[in-house]
């Protein structure tokens, strides 16, 4: 980690953690999440450590606030501040290299635990089973309920915020780095692919690779995803993700061909003048006057129309 300022608190040196919680952030403030996790410190002892990494935000005031918070926390914690952004995949690989636990819990900075024994549940799972991979799920229980986020809320509720039993039917599909446990030897054998850039699919592609070699466990230990997006923001992310989707299709055609997003994209590929139609689909999704269900359908259709070029 040459050239990356790193500090840790007084509890770091003596801790012998079994579980390392890895939290990357960029232009976010993870202080509230850290405070919530630290409430479990007494129950956990020194079996859990936290490694939090600023992936090139460049905010000296935020760094100073976090440095002060780290020093007062009861859990062992290390703060790494990167001077330049490395991206989602490389950043998480770097976090894993800075951790000491035999199991790694990837937790996004905009997540909020849905229970007061969130880390205890993960630590107990590690103690009892030490699974190769486990995903805890996420919810929108604490997320802001504002009209501008209604489309994202509807899409996430129907497609992502589902229980462990349902997720287990397609275990590699419902894996996100928002609340993901990985055993160290598994991660060292199969890290995130640093060639993925922008937004999307790097975690699912990783899960596809891993699922060919190890079982993927799903449990109900959710955290709330606080970072809901507007339709404009989601559309922008989908536009970024088309290249990543193409990589997934090229590498794992046997798995991804069963996904609805692939099948719809394949069908749309046959639509004449799709590139000219695509902006019209987006306009329906952006229309505030349209019903939420119609906007959500249009946004999913717009994503599939983008992906049609990759199938």
PDB file of C-alpha atoms in Angstrom:
ATOM      1  CA  UNK A   1       0.000   0.000   0.000  1.00  0.00           C
ATOM      2  CA  UNK A   2       2.857   2.301  -0.802  1.00  0.00           C
ATOM      3  CA  UNK A   3       1.763   5.890  -1.195  1.00  0.00           C
ATOM      4  CA  UNK A   4      -1.591   5.328   0.514  1.00  0.00           C
ATOM      5  CA  UNK A   5      -1.914   6.929   3.965  1.00  0.00           C
ATOM      6  CA  UNK A   6      -3.032   4.290   6.471  1.00  0.00           C
ATOM      7  CA  UNK A   7      -3.995   4.677  10.126  1.00  0.00           C
ATOM      8  CA  UNK A   8      -5.434   2.267  12.660  1.00  0.00           C
ATOM      9  CA  UNK A   9      -6.691   2.583  16.210  1.00  0.00           C
ATOM     10  CA  UNK A  10      -5.156   1.288  19.428  1.00  0.00           C
ATOM     11  CA  UNK A  11      -7.126  -1.997  19.297  1.00  0.00           C
ATOM     12  CA  UNK A  12      -5.755  -3.021  15.908  1.00  0.00           C
ATOM     13  CA  UNK A  13      -2.368  -4.415  16.944  1.00  0.00           C
ATOM     14  CA  UNK A  14      -3.675  -6.838  19.578  1.00  0.00           C
ATOM     15  CA  UNK A  15      -6.694  -8.131  17.654  1.00  0.00           C
ATOM     16  CA  UNK A  16      -6.689 -11.613  16.108  1.00  0.00           C
ATOM     17  CA  UNK A  17      -9.798 -11.385  13.959  1.00  0.00           C
ATOM     18  CA  UNK A  18     -11.605 -14.284  12.352  1.00  0.00           C
ATOM     19  CA  UNK A  19     -13.746 -11.882  10.322  1.00  0.00           C
ATOM     20  CA  UNK A  20     -12.690  -8.717   8.494  1.00  0.00           C
ATOM     21  CA  UNK A  21     -15.380  -6.225   7.459  1.00  0.00           C
ATOM     22  CA  UNK A  22     -14.276  -4.435   4.281  1.00  0.00           C
ATOM     23  CA  UNK A  23     -15.921  -1.103   3.438  1.00  0.00           C
ATOM     24  CA  UNK A  24     -14.884   0.868   0.334  1.00  0.00           C
ATOM     25  CA  UNK A  25     -16.272   4.331  -0.318  1.00  0.00           C
ATOM     26  CA  UNK A  26     -16.004   7.126  -2.858  1.00  0.00           C
ATOM     27  CA  UNK A  27     -17.494  10.552  -2.096  1.00  0.00           C
ATOM     28  CA  UNK A  28     -19.649   8.997   0.618  1.00  0.00           C
ATOM     29  CA  UNK A  29     -19.383   9.401   4.367  1.00  0.00           C
ATOM     30  CA  UNK A  30     -19.286   5.970   6.057  1.00  0.00           C
ATOM     31  CA  UNK A  31     -19.264   7.422   9.594  1.00  0.00           C
ATOM     32  CA  UNK A  32     -22.856   6.454  10.403  1.00  0.00           C
ATOM     33  CA  UNK A  33     -22.322   2.856   9.280  1.00  0.00           C
ATOM     34  CA  UNK A  34     -19.140   2.650  11.347  1.00  0.00           C
ATOM     35  CA  UNK A  35     -20.960   3.943  14.417  1.00  0.00           C
ATOM     36  CA  UNK A  36     -23.728   1.354  14.004  1.00  0.00           C
ATOM     37  CA  UNK A  37     -21.247  -1.490  13.631  1.00  0.00           C
ATOM     38  CA  UNK A  38     -19.259  -0.320  16.632  1.00  0.00           C
ATOM     39  CA  UNK A  39     -22.307  -0.794  18.871  1.00  0.00           C
ATOM     40  CA  UNK A  40     -21.663  -4.532  18.653  1.00  0.00           C
ATOM     41  CA  UNK A  41     -18.056  -4.261  19.832  1.00  0.00           C
ATOM     42  CA  UNK A  42     -18.643  -5.487  23.388  1.00  0.00           C
ATOM     43  CA  UNK A  43     -20.451  -8.619  22.193  1.00  0.00           C
ATOM     44  CA  UNK A  44     -17.798  -9.366  19.565  1.00  0.00           C
ATOM     45  CA  UNK A  45     -14.580  -8.926  21.505  1.00  0.00           C
ATOM     46  CA  UNK A  46     -11.651  -8.953  19.083  1.00  0.00           C
ATOM     47  CA  UNK A  47     -12.976 -11.535  16.595  1.00  0.00           C
ATOM     48  CA  UNK A  48     -14.057  -8.845  14.110  1.00  0.00           C
ATOM     49  CA  UNK A  49     -11.992  -6.049  12.570  1.00  0.00           C
ATOM     50  CA  UNK A  50     -12.955  -3.315  10.091  1.00  0.00           C
ATOM     51  CA  UNK A  51     -10.944  -2.058   7.138  1.00  0.00           C
ATOM     52  CA  UNK A  52     -12.431   1.037   5.510  1.00  0.00           C
ATOM     53  CA  UNK A  53     -10.957   2.526   2.353  1.00  0.00           C
ATOM     54  CA  UNK A  54     -11.434   5.894   0.689  1.00  0.00           C
ATOM     55  CA  UNK A  55     -11.077   5.144  -3.021  1.00  0.00           C
ATOM     56  CA  UNK A  56      -9.756   8.555  -4.022  1.00  0.00           C
ATOM     57  CA  UNK A  57     -12.401  10.992  -2.730  1.00  0.00           C
ATOM     58  CA  UNK A  58      -9.800  13.695  -2.082  1.00  0.00           C
ATOM     59  CA  UNK A  59     -11.741  15.342   0.764  1.00  0.00           C
ATOM     60  CA  UNK A  60      -9.319  16.383   3.495  1.00  0.00           C
ATOM     61  CA  UNK A  61     -12.107  17.388   5.896  1.00  0.00           C
ATOM     62  CA  UNK A  62     -13.803  13.989   5.561  1.00  0.00           C
ATOM     63  CA  UNK A  63     -10.477  12.221   6.088  1.00  0.00           C
ATOM     64  CA  UNK A  64      -9.877  14.241   9.249  1.00  0.00           C
ATOM     65  CA  UNK A  65     -13.342  13.404  10.634  1.00  0.00           C
ATOM     66  CA  UNK A  66     -12.928   9.715   9.912  1.00  0.00           C
ATOM     67  CA  UNK A  67      -9.445   9.668  11.401  1.00  0.00           C
ATOM     68  CA  UNK A  68     -10.823  11.084  14.645  1.00  0.00           C
ATOM     69  CA  UNK A  69     -13.706   8.589  14.636  1.00  0.00           C
ATOM     70  CA  UNK A  70     -11.395   5.628  14.018  1.00  0.00           C
ATOM     71  CA  UNK A  71      -9.318   6.515  17.065  1.00  0.00           C
ATOM     72  CA  UNK A  72     -12.360   6.443  19.352  1.00  0.00           C
ATOM     73  CA  UNK A  73     -13.921   3.201  18.082  1.00  0.00           C
ATOM     74  CA  UNK A  74     -14.053   0.058  20.214  1.00  0.00           C
ATOM     75  CA  UNK A  75     -13.707  -2.338  17.273  1.00  0.00           C
ATOM     76  CA  UNK A  76     -10.241  -2.773  15.751  1.00  0.00           C
ATOM     77  CA  UNK A  77     -10.248  -0.624  12.622  1.00  0.00           C
ATOM     78  CA  UNK A  78      -7.891   0.529   9.878  1.00  0.00           C
ATOM     79  CA  UNK A  79      -8.491   3.449   7.499  1.00  0.00           C
ATOM     80  CA  UNK A  80      -6.784   3.491   4.101  1.00  0.00           C
ATOM     81  CA  UNK A  81      -6.916   6.679   2.031  1.00  0.00           C
ATOM     82  CA  UNK A  82      -6.088   6.257  -1.651  1.00  0.00           C
ATOM     83  CA  UNK A  83      -4.804   9.326  -3.438  1.00  0.00           C
ATOM     84  CA  UNK A  84      -6.359   8.230  -6.763  1.00  0.00           C
ATOM     85  CA  UNK A  85      -9.432   6.184  -7.593  1.00  0.00           C
ATOM     86  CA  UNK A  86      -8.785   2.515  -8.367  1.00  0.00           C
ATOM     87  CA  UNK A  87     -12.344   1.413  -9.150  1.00  0.00           C
ATOM     88  CA  UNK A  88     -14.741  -1.068  -7.642  1.00  0.00           C
ATOM     89  CA  UNK A  89     -12.910  -4.312  -8.439  1.00  0.00           C
ATOM     90  CA  UNK A  90      -9.324  -3.248  -7.782  1.00  0.00           C
ATOM     91  CA  UNK A  91     -10.353  -1.368  -4.668  1.00  0.00           C
ATOM     92  CA  UNK A  92     -11.992  -4.420  -3.155  1.00  0.00           C
ATOM     93  CA  UNK A  93      -8.991  -6.552  -4.031  1.00  0.00           C
ATOM     94  CA  UNK A  94      -6.817  -4.021  -2.221  1.00  0.00           C
ATOM     95  CA  UNK A  95      -9.094  -4.118   0.824  1.00  0.00           C
ATOM     96  CA  UNK A  96      -8.780  -7.893   0.990  1.00  0.00           C
ATOM     97  CA  UNK A  97      -5.012  -7.570   0.943  1.00  0.00           C
ATOM     98  CA  UNK A  98      -5.109  -5.251   3.952  1.00  0.00           C
ATOM     99  CA  UNK A  99      -7.346  -7.564   6.012  1.00  0.00           C
ATOM    100  CA  UNK A 100      -6.233 -10.260   8.461  1.00  0.00           C
ATOM    101  CA  UNK A 101      -9.348 -12.359   9.010  1.00  0.00           C
ATOM    102  CA  UNK A 102      -9.909 -15.814   7.567  1.00  0.00           C
ATOM    103  CA  UNK A 103     -13.279 -14.596   6.249  1.00  0.00           C
ATOM    104  CA  UNK A 104     -14.034 -11.282   4.531  1.00  0.00           C
ATOM    105  CA  UNK A 105     -17.340  -9.417   4.728  1.00  0.00           C
ATOM    106  CA  UNK A 106     -17.733  -6.901   1.886  1.00  0.00           C
ATOM    107  CA  UNK A 107     -20.151  -4.206   2.999  1.00  0.00           C
ATOM    108  CA  UNK A 108     -21.008  -1.104   0.976  1.00  0.00           C
ATOM    109  CA  UNK A 109     -20.737   2.239   2.743  1.00  0.00           C
ATOM    110  CA  UNK A 110     -24.390   3.117   2.061  1.00  0.00           C
ATOM    111  CA  UNK A 111     -25.688   0.022   3.872  1.00  0.00           C
ATOM    112  CA  UNK A 112     -27.302   0.064   7.315  1.00  0.00           C
ATOM    113  CA  UNK A 113     -27.693  -3.172   9.344  1.00  0.00           C
ATOM    114  CA  UNK A 114     -31.309  -4.196   9.856  1.00  0.00           C
ATOM    115  CA  UNK A 115     -30.630  -5.757  13.266  1.00  0.00           C
ATOM    116  CA  UNK A 116     -28.502  -4.938  16.299  1.00  0.00           C
ATOM    117  CA  UNK A 117     -26.745  -8.317  16.052  1.00  0.00           C
ATOM    118  CA  UNK A 118     -25.775  -8.053  12.370  1.00  0.00           C
ATOM    119  CA  UNK A 119     -22.030  -8.636  12.832  1.00  0.00           C
ATOM    120  CA  UNK A 120     -22.645 -11.210  15.553  1.00  0.00           C
ATOM    121  CA  UNK A 121     -24.708 -13.282  13.116  1.00  0.00           C
ATOM    122  CA  UNK A 122     -21.918 -13.183  10.548  1.00  0.00           C
ATOM    123  CA  UNK A 123     -19.240 -13.969  13.140  1.00  0.00           C
ATOM    124  CA  UNK A 124     -21.240 -16.948  14.425  1.00  0.00           C
ATOM    125  CA  UNK A 125     -21.681 -18.271  10.886  1.00  0.00           C
ATOM    126  CA  UNK A 126     -17.930 -18.015  10.360  1.00  0.00           C
ATOM    127  CA  UNK A 127     -17.294 -19.810  13.659  1.00  0.00           C
ATOM    128  CA  UNK A 128     -19.712 -22.638  12.954  1.00  0.00           C
ATOM    129  CA  UNK A 129     -19.417 -23.167   9.199  1.00  0.00           C
ATOM    130  CA  UNK A 130     -16.801 -20.871   7.634  1.00  0.00           C
ATOM    131  CA  UNK A 131     -18.703 -21.036   4.321  1.00  0.00           C
ATOM    132  CA  UNK A 132     -16.886 -20.420   1.069  1.00  0.00           C
ATOM    133  CA  UNK A 133     -19.358 -17.707   0.049  1.00  0.00           C
ATOM    134  CA  UNK A 134     -22.498 -16.382   1.728  1.00  0.00           C
ATOM    135  CA  UNK A 135     -24.819 -13.496   0.897  1.00  0.00           C
ATOM    136  CA  UNK A 136     -26.968 -11.955   3.619  1.00  0.00           C
ATOM    137  CA  UNK A 137     -29.467 -10.094   1.453  1.00  0.00           C
ATOM    138  CA  UNK A 138     -30.551  -6.487   1.540  1.00  0.00           C
ATOM    139  CA  UNK A 139     -33.703  -4.523   2.126  1.00  0.00           C
ATOM    140  CA  UNK A 140     -35.140  -1.031   1.838  1.00  0.00           C
ATOM    141  CA  UNK A 141     -36.549  -0.910   5.373  1.00  0.00           C
ATOM    142  CA  UNK A 142     -34.592   2.203   6.365  1.00  0.00           C
ATOM    143  CA  UNK A 143     -34.207   3.754   2.903  1.00  0.00           C
ATOM    144  CA  UNK A 144     -35.736   7.180   2.164  1.00  0.00           C
ATOM    145  CA  UNK A 145     -39.336   6.895   0.940  1.00  0.00           C
ATOM    146  CA  UNK A 146     -39.364   9.851  -1.444  1.00  0.00           C
ATOM    147  CA  UNK A 147     -41.267  10.145  -4.748  1.00  0.00           C
ATOM    148  CA  UNK A 148     -38.063  10.704  -6.743  1.00  0.00           C
ATOM    149  CA  UNK A 149     -36.874   7.247  -5.705  1.00  0.00           C
ATOM    150  CA  UNK A 150     -40.179   5.435  -6.316  1.00  0.00           C
ATOM    151  CA  UNK A 151     -39.060   3.690  -9.514  1.00  0.00           C
ATOM    152  CA  UNK A 152     -35.829   2.372  -8.007  1.00  0.00           C
ATOM    153  CA  UNK A 153     -37.717   1.265  -4.889  1.00  0.00           C
ATOM    154  CA  UNK A 154     -40.254  -0.632  -6.999  1.00  0.00           C
ATOM    155  CA  UNK A 155     -37.567  -2.330  -9.091  1.00  0.00           C
ATOM    156  CA  UNK A 156     -35.413  -3.309  -6.109  1.00  0.00           C
ATOM    157  CA  UNK A 157     -38.358  -4.555  -4.071  1.00  0.00           C
ATOM    158  CA  UNK A 158     -39.500  -6.887  -6.828  1.00  0.00           C
ATOM    159  CA  UNK A 159     -36.139  -8.044  -8.131  1.00  0.00           C
ATOM    160  CA  UNK A 160     -33.490  -7.819  -5.431  1.00  0.00           C
ATOM    161  CA  UNK A 161     -34.924  -7.518  -1.918  1.00  0.00           C
ATOM    162  CA  UNK A 162     -35.926 -11.147  -1.624  1.00  0.00           C
ATOM    163  CA  UNK A 163     -35.428 -13.812   1.026  1.00  0.00           C
ATOM    164  CA  UNK A 164     -32.714 -16.438   1.201  1.00  0.00           C
ATOM    165  CA  UNK A 165     -34.944 -19.314   0.078  1.00  0.00           C
ATOM    166  CA  UNK A 166     -35.819 -17.543  -3.167  1.00  0.00           C
ATOM    167  CA  UNK A 167     -32.253 -16.356  -3.784  1.00  0.00           C
ATOM    168  CA  UNK A 168     -30.950 -19.892  -3.329  1.00  0.00           C
ATOM    169  CA  UNK A 169     -32.823 -20.990  -6.476  1.00  0.00           C
ATOM    170  CA  UNK A 170     -30.268 -19.065  -8.569  1.00  0.00           C
ATOM    171  CA  UNK A 171     -27.440 -18.643  -6.052  1.00  0.00           C
ATOM    172  CA  UNK A 172     -24.875 -16.988  -8.325  1.00  0.00           C
ATOM    173  CA  UNK A 173     -27.386 -14.452  -9.657  1.00  0.00           C
ATOM    174  CA  UNK A 174     -28.245 -12.883  -6.299  1.00  0.00           C
ATOM    175  CA  UNK A 175     -24.744 -12.012  -5.142  1.00  0.00           C
ATOM    176  CA  UNK A 176     -23.836  -8.383  -4.559  1.00  0.00           C
ATOM    177  CA  UNK A 177     -20.855  -6.898  -2.771  1.00  0.00           C
ATOM    178  CA  UNK A 178     -23.245  -4.897  -0.595  1.00  0.00           C
ATOM    179  CA  UNK A 179     -23.387  -7.660   2.076  1.00  0.00           C
ATOM    180  CA  UNK A 180     -21.146 -10.515   0.954  1.00  0.00           C
ATOM    181  CA  UNK A 181     -19.072 -12.973   3.001  1.00  0.00           C
ATOM    182  CA  UNK A 182     -16.125 -14.711   1.318  1.00  0.00           C
ATOM    183  CA  UNK A 183     -13.608 -17.086   2.869  1.00  0.00           C
ATOM    184  CA  UNK A 184     -10.057 -15.861   2.338  1.00  0.00           C
ATOM    185  CA  UNK A 185      -8.784 -18.900   0.413  1.00  0.00           C
ATOM    186  CA  UNK A 186     -11.712 -18.582  -1.996  1.00  0.00           C
ATOM    187  CA  UNK A 187     -11.031 -14.910  -2.589  1.00  0.00           C
ATOM    188  CA  UNK A 188      -7.329 -15.520  -3.089  1.00  0.00           C
ATOM    189  CA  UNK A 189      -8.190 -18.114  -5.732  1.00  0.00           C
ATOM    190  CA  UNK A 190     -10.886 -15.983  -7.402  1.00  0.00           C
ATOM    191  CA  UNK A 191     -10.565 -12.224  -6.935  1.00  0.00           C
ATOM    192  CA  UNK A 192     -12.626  -9.533  -8.621  1.00  0.00           C
ATOM    193  CA  UNK A 193     -11.664  -8.864 -12.232  1.00  0.00           C
ATOM    194  CA  UNK A 194      -9.953  -5.484 -12.387  1.00  0.00           C
ATOM    195  CA  UNK A 195     -10.732  -5.078 -16.104  1.00  0.00           C
ATOM    196  CA  UNK A 196     -14.361  -4.310 -15.252  1.00  0.00           C
ATOM    197  CA  UNK A 197     -14.816  -0.544 -15.305  1.00  0.00           C
ATOM    198  CA  UNK A 198     -17.707   1.763 -14.546  1.00  0.00           C
ATOM    199  CA  UNK A 199     -20.779   0.305 -12.898  1.00  0.00           C
ATOM    200  CA  UNK A 200     -22.285  -3.138 -12.747  1.00  0.00           C
ATOM    201  CA  UNK A 201     -21.839  -6.888 -13.200  1.00  0.00           C
ATOM    202  CA  UNK A 202     -18.377  -7.292 -11.661  1.00  0.00           C
ATOM    203  CA  UNK A 203     -19.857  -8.952  -8.566  1.00  0.00           C
ATOM    204  CA  UNK A 204     -22.215 -11.216 -10.533  1.00  0.00           C
ATOM    205  CA  UNK A 205     -19.414 -12.255 -12.904  1.00  0.00           C
ATOM    206  CA  UNK A 206     -17.254 -13.060  -9.879  1.00  0.00           C
ATOM    207  CA  UNK A 207     -20.074 -15.139  -8.398  1.00  0.00           C
ATOM    208  CA  UNK A 208     -20.440 -17.050 -11.660  1.00  0.00           C
ATOM    209  CA  UNK A 209     -16.763 -18.000 -11.560  1.00  0.00           C
ATOM    210  CA  UNK A 210     -16.871 -18.922  -7.893  1.00  0.00           C
ATOM    211  CA  UNK A 211     -20.094 -20.940  -8.155  1.00  0.00           C
ATOM    212  CA  UNK A 212     -18.391 -23.327 -10.571  1.00  0.00           C
ATOM    213  CA  UNK A 213     -15.980 -24.322  -7.773  1.00  0.00           C
ATOM    214  CA  UNK A 214     -17.698 -23.669  -4.440  1.00  0.00           C
ATOM    215  CA  UNK A 215     -21.251 -23.571  -3.064  1.00  0.00           C
ATOM    216  CA  UNK A 216     -22.875 -20.156  -2.586  1.00  0.00           C
ATOM    217  CA  UNK A 217     -24.882 -19.983   0.644  1.00  0.00           C
ATOM    218  CA  UNK A 218     -27.784 -17.560   1.117  1.00  0.00           C
ATOM    219  CA  UNK A 219     -28.916 -16.467   4.580  1.00  0.00           C
ATOM    220  CA  UNK A 220     -31.328 -13.898   5.967  1.00  0.00           C
ATOM    221  CA  UNK A 221     -29.089 -11.309   7.643  1.00  0.00           C
ATOM    222  CA  UNK A 222     -30.015  -8.231   5.627  1.00  0.00           C
ATOM    223  CA  UNK A 223     -28.897  -4.635   5.652  1.00  0.00           C
ATOM    224  CA  UNK A 224     -30.734  -1.690   4.136  1.00  0.00           C
ATOM    225  CA  UNK A 225     -29.445  -0.205   0.907  1.00  0.00           C
ATOM    226  CA  UNK A 226     -29.749   3.530   1.609  1.00  0.00           C
ATOM    227  CA  UNK A 227     -28.429   4.703  -1.766  1.00  0.00           C
ATOM    228  CA  UNK A 228     -31.554   4.735  -3.905  1.00  0.00           C
ATOM    229  CA  UNK A 229     -31.216   6.463  -7.279  1.00  0.00           C
ATOM    230  CA  UNK A 230     -33.449   8.598  -9.440  1.00  0.00           C
ATOM    231  CA  UNK A 231     -34.425   7.298 -12.876  1.00  0.00           C
ATOM    232  CA  UNK A 232     -31.833   9.596 -14.451  1.00  0.00           C
ATOM    233  CA  UNK A 233     -29.116   8.146 -12.243  1.00  0.00           C
ATOM    234  CA  UNK A 234     -30.163   4.560 -12.882  1.00  0.00           C
ATOM    235  CA  UNK A 235     -30.278   5.105 -16.629  1.00  0.00           C
ATOM    236  CA  UNK A 236     -26.763   6.513 -16.486  1.00  0.00           C
ATOM    237  CA  UNK A 237     -25.540   3.450 -14.608  1.00  0.00           C
ATOM    238  CA  UNK A 238     -27.154   1.114 -17.121  1.00  0.00           C
ATOM    239  CA  UNK A 239     -25.430   3.003 -19.923  1.00  0.00           C
ATOM    240  CA  UNK A 240     -22.107   2.454 -18.146  1.00  0.00           C
ATOM    241  CA  UNK A 241     -22.816  -1.233 -17.566  1.00  0.00           C
ATOM    242  CA  UNK A 242     -23.383  -2.386 -21.160  1.00  0.00           C
ATOM    243  CA  UNK A 243     -19.696  -3.131 -21.725  1.00  0.00           C
ATOM    244  CA  UNK A 244     -19.505  -5.122 -18.513  1.00  0.00           C
ATOM    245  CA  UNK A 245     -22.593  -7.107 -19.509  1.00  0.00           C
ATOM    246  CA  UNK A 246     -20.861  -7.960 -22.785  1.00  0.00           C
ATOM    247  CA  UNK A 247     -17.901  -9.369 -20.840  1.00  0.00           C
ATOM    248  CA  UNK A 248     -20.228 -11.551 -18.782  1.00  0.00           C
ATOM    249  CA  UNK A 249     -21.973 -12.867 -21.896  1.00  0.00           C
ATOM    250  CA  UNK A 250     -18.622 -13.723 -23.493  1.00  0.00           C
ATOM    251  CA  UNK A 251     -17.315 -15.535 -20.406  1.00  0.00           C
ATOM    252  CA  UNK A 252     -20.408 -17.270 -19.055  1.00  0.00           C
ATOM    253  CA  UNK A 253     -22.903 -17.783 -21.892  1.00  0.00           C
ATOM    254  CA  UNK A 254     -24.232 -20.986 -20.329  1.00  0.00           C
ATOM    255  CA  UNK A 255     -25.318 -19.158 -17.161  1.00  0.00           C
ATOM    256  CA  UNK A 256     -26.330 -15.730 -18.398  1.00  0.00           C
ATOM    257  CA  UNK A 257     -28.432 -17.093 -21.261  1.00  0.00           C
ATOM    258  CA  UNK A 258     -31.007 -18.187 -18.675  1.00  0.00           C
ATOM    259  CA  UNK A 259     -31.426 -14.663 -17.280  1.00  0.00           C
ATOM    260  CA  UNK A 260     -34.527 -12.674 -18.279  1.00  0.00           C
ATOM    261  CA  UNK A 261     -32.357  -9.638 -19.062  1.00  0.00           C
ATOM    262  CA  UNK A 262     -30.443 -11.702 -21.632  1.00  0.00           C
ATOM    263  CA  UNK A 263     -33.565 -13.187 -23.221  1.00  0.00           C
ATOM    264  CA  UNK A 264     -35.236  -9.796 -23.573  1.00  0.00           C
ATOM    265  CA  UNK A 265     -32.053  -8.265 -24.991  1.00  0.00           C
ATOM    266  CA  UNK A 266     -31.847 -11.113 -27.500  1.00  0.00           C
ATOM    267  CA  UNK A 267     -35.430 -10.477 -28.585  1.00  0.00           C
ATOM    268  CA  UNK A 268     -34.894  -6.719 -28.863  1.00  0.00           C
ATOM    269  CA  UNK A 269     -31.859  -7.280 -31.060  1.00  0.00           C
ATOM    270  CA  UNK A 270     -34.271  -8.185 -33.851  1.00  0.00           C
ATOM    271  CA  UNK A 271     -36.232  -4.924 -33.556  1.00  0.00           C
ATOM    272  CA  UNK A 272     -35.632  -2.657 -36.589  1.00  0.00           C
ATOM    273  CA  UNK A 273     -34.027   0.717 -35.821  1.00  0.00           C
ATOM    274  CA  UNK A 274     -33.603  -0.165 -32.143  1.00  0.00           C
ATOM    275  CA  UNK A 275     -31.051   2.605 -31.642  1.00  0.00           C
ATOM    276  CA  UNK A 276     -33.624   5.164 -32.760  1.00  0.00           C
ATOM    277  CA  UNK A 277     -36.360   3.625 -30.586  1.00  0.00           C
ATOM    278  CA  UNK A 278     -34.204   3.394 -27.464  1.00  0.00           C
ATOM    279  CA  UNK A 279     -34.330   7.118 -26.529  1.00  0.00           C
ATOM    280  CA  UNK A 280     -38.124   6.991 -26.697  1.00  0.00           C
ATOM    281  CA  UNK A 281     -38.187   4.111 -24.223  1.00  0.00           C
ATOM    282  CA  UNK A 282     -35.962   6.134 -21.921  1.00  0.00           C
ATOM    283  CA  UNK A 283     -38.276   9.147 -22.157  1.00  0.00           C
ATOM    284  CA  UNK A 284     -41.190   7.076 -20.858  1.00  0.00           C
ATOM    285  CA  UNK A 285     -39.087   5.960 -17.902  1.00  0.00           C
ATOM    286  CA  UNK A 286     -38.186   9.588 -17.175  1.00  0.00           C
ATOM    287  CA  UNK A 287     -41.790  10.821 -17.382  1.00  0.00           C
ATOM    288  CA  UNK A 288     -42.814  11.844 -13.859  1.00  0.00           C
ATOM    289  CA  UNK A 289     -46.495  11.824 -14.868  1.00  0.00           C
ATOM    290  CA  UNK A 290     -46.450   8.107 -15.767  1.00  0.00           C
ATOM    291  CA  UNK A 291     -47.408   5.399 -13.239  1.00  0.00           C
ATOM    292  CA  UNK A 292     -44.474   3.946 -11.304  1.00  0.00           C
ATOM    293  CA  UNK A 293     -45.034   0.444 -12.693  1.00  0.00           C
ATOM    294  CA  UNK A 294     -44.960   1.742 -16.260  1.00  0.00           C
ATOM    295  CA  UNK A 295     -41.807   3.747 -15.620  1.00  0.00           C
ATOM    296  CA  UNK A 296     -40.099   0.739 -14.006  1.00  0.00           C
ATOM    297  CA  UNK A 297     -41.079  -1.483 -16.945  1.00  0.00           C
ATOM    298  CA  UNK A 298     -39.742   1.109 -19.400  1.00  0.00           C
ATOM    299  CA  UNK A 299     -36.471   1.425 -17.503  1.00  0.00           C
ATOM    300  CA  UNK A 300     -35.970  -2.350 -17.536  1.00  0.00           C
ATOM    301  CA  UNK A 301     -36.777  -2.331 -21.240  1.00  0.00           C
ATOM    302  CA  UNK A 302     -34.278   0.481 -21.813  1.00  0.00           C
ATOM    303  CA  UNK A 303     -31.596  -1.555 -20.034  1.00  0.00           C
ATOM    304  CA  UNK A 304     -32.376  -4.560 -22.217  1.00  0.00           C
ATOM    305  CA  UNK A 305     -32.222  -2.364 -25.327  1.00  0.00           C
ATOM    306  CA  UNK A 306     -28.743  -1.244 -24.297  1.00  0.00           C
ATOM    307  CA  UNK A 307     -27.700  -4.830 -23.692  1.00  0.00           C
ATOM    308  CA  UNK A 308     -29.034  -5.941 -27.080  1.00  0.00           C
ATOM    309  CA  UNK A 309     -25.772  -4.816 -28.635  1.00  0.00           C
ATOM    310  CA  UNK A 310     -23.872  -7.272 -26.421  1.00  0.00           C
ATOM    311  CA  UNK A 311     -25.832 -10.434 -27.258  1.00  0.00           C
TER     312      UNK A 311
END
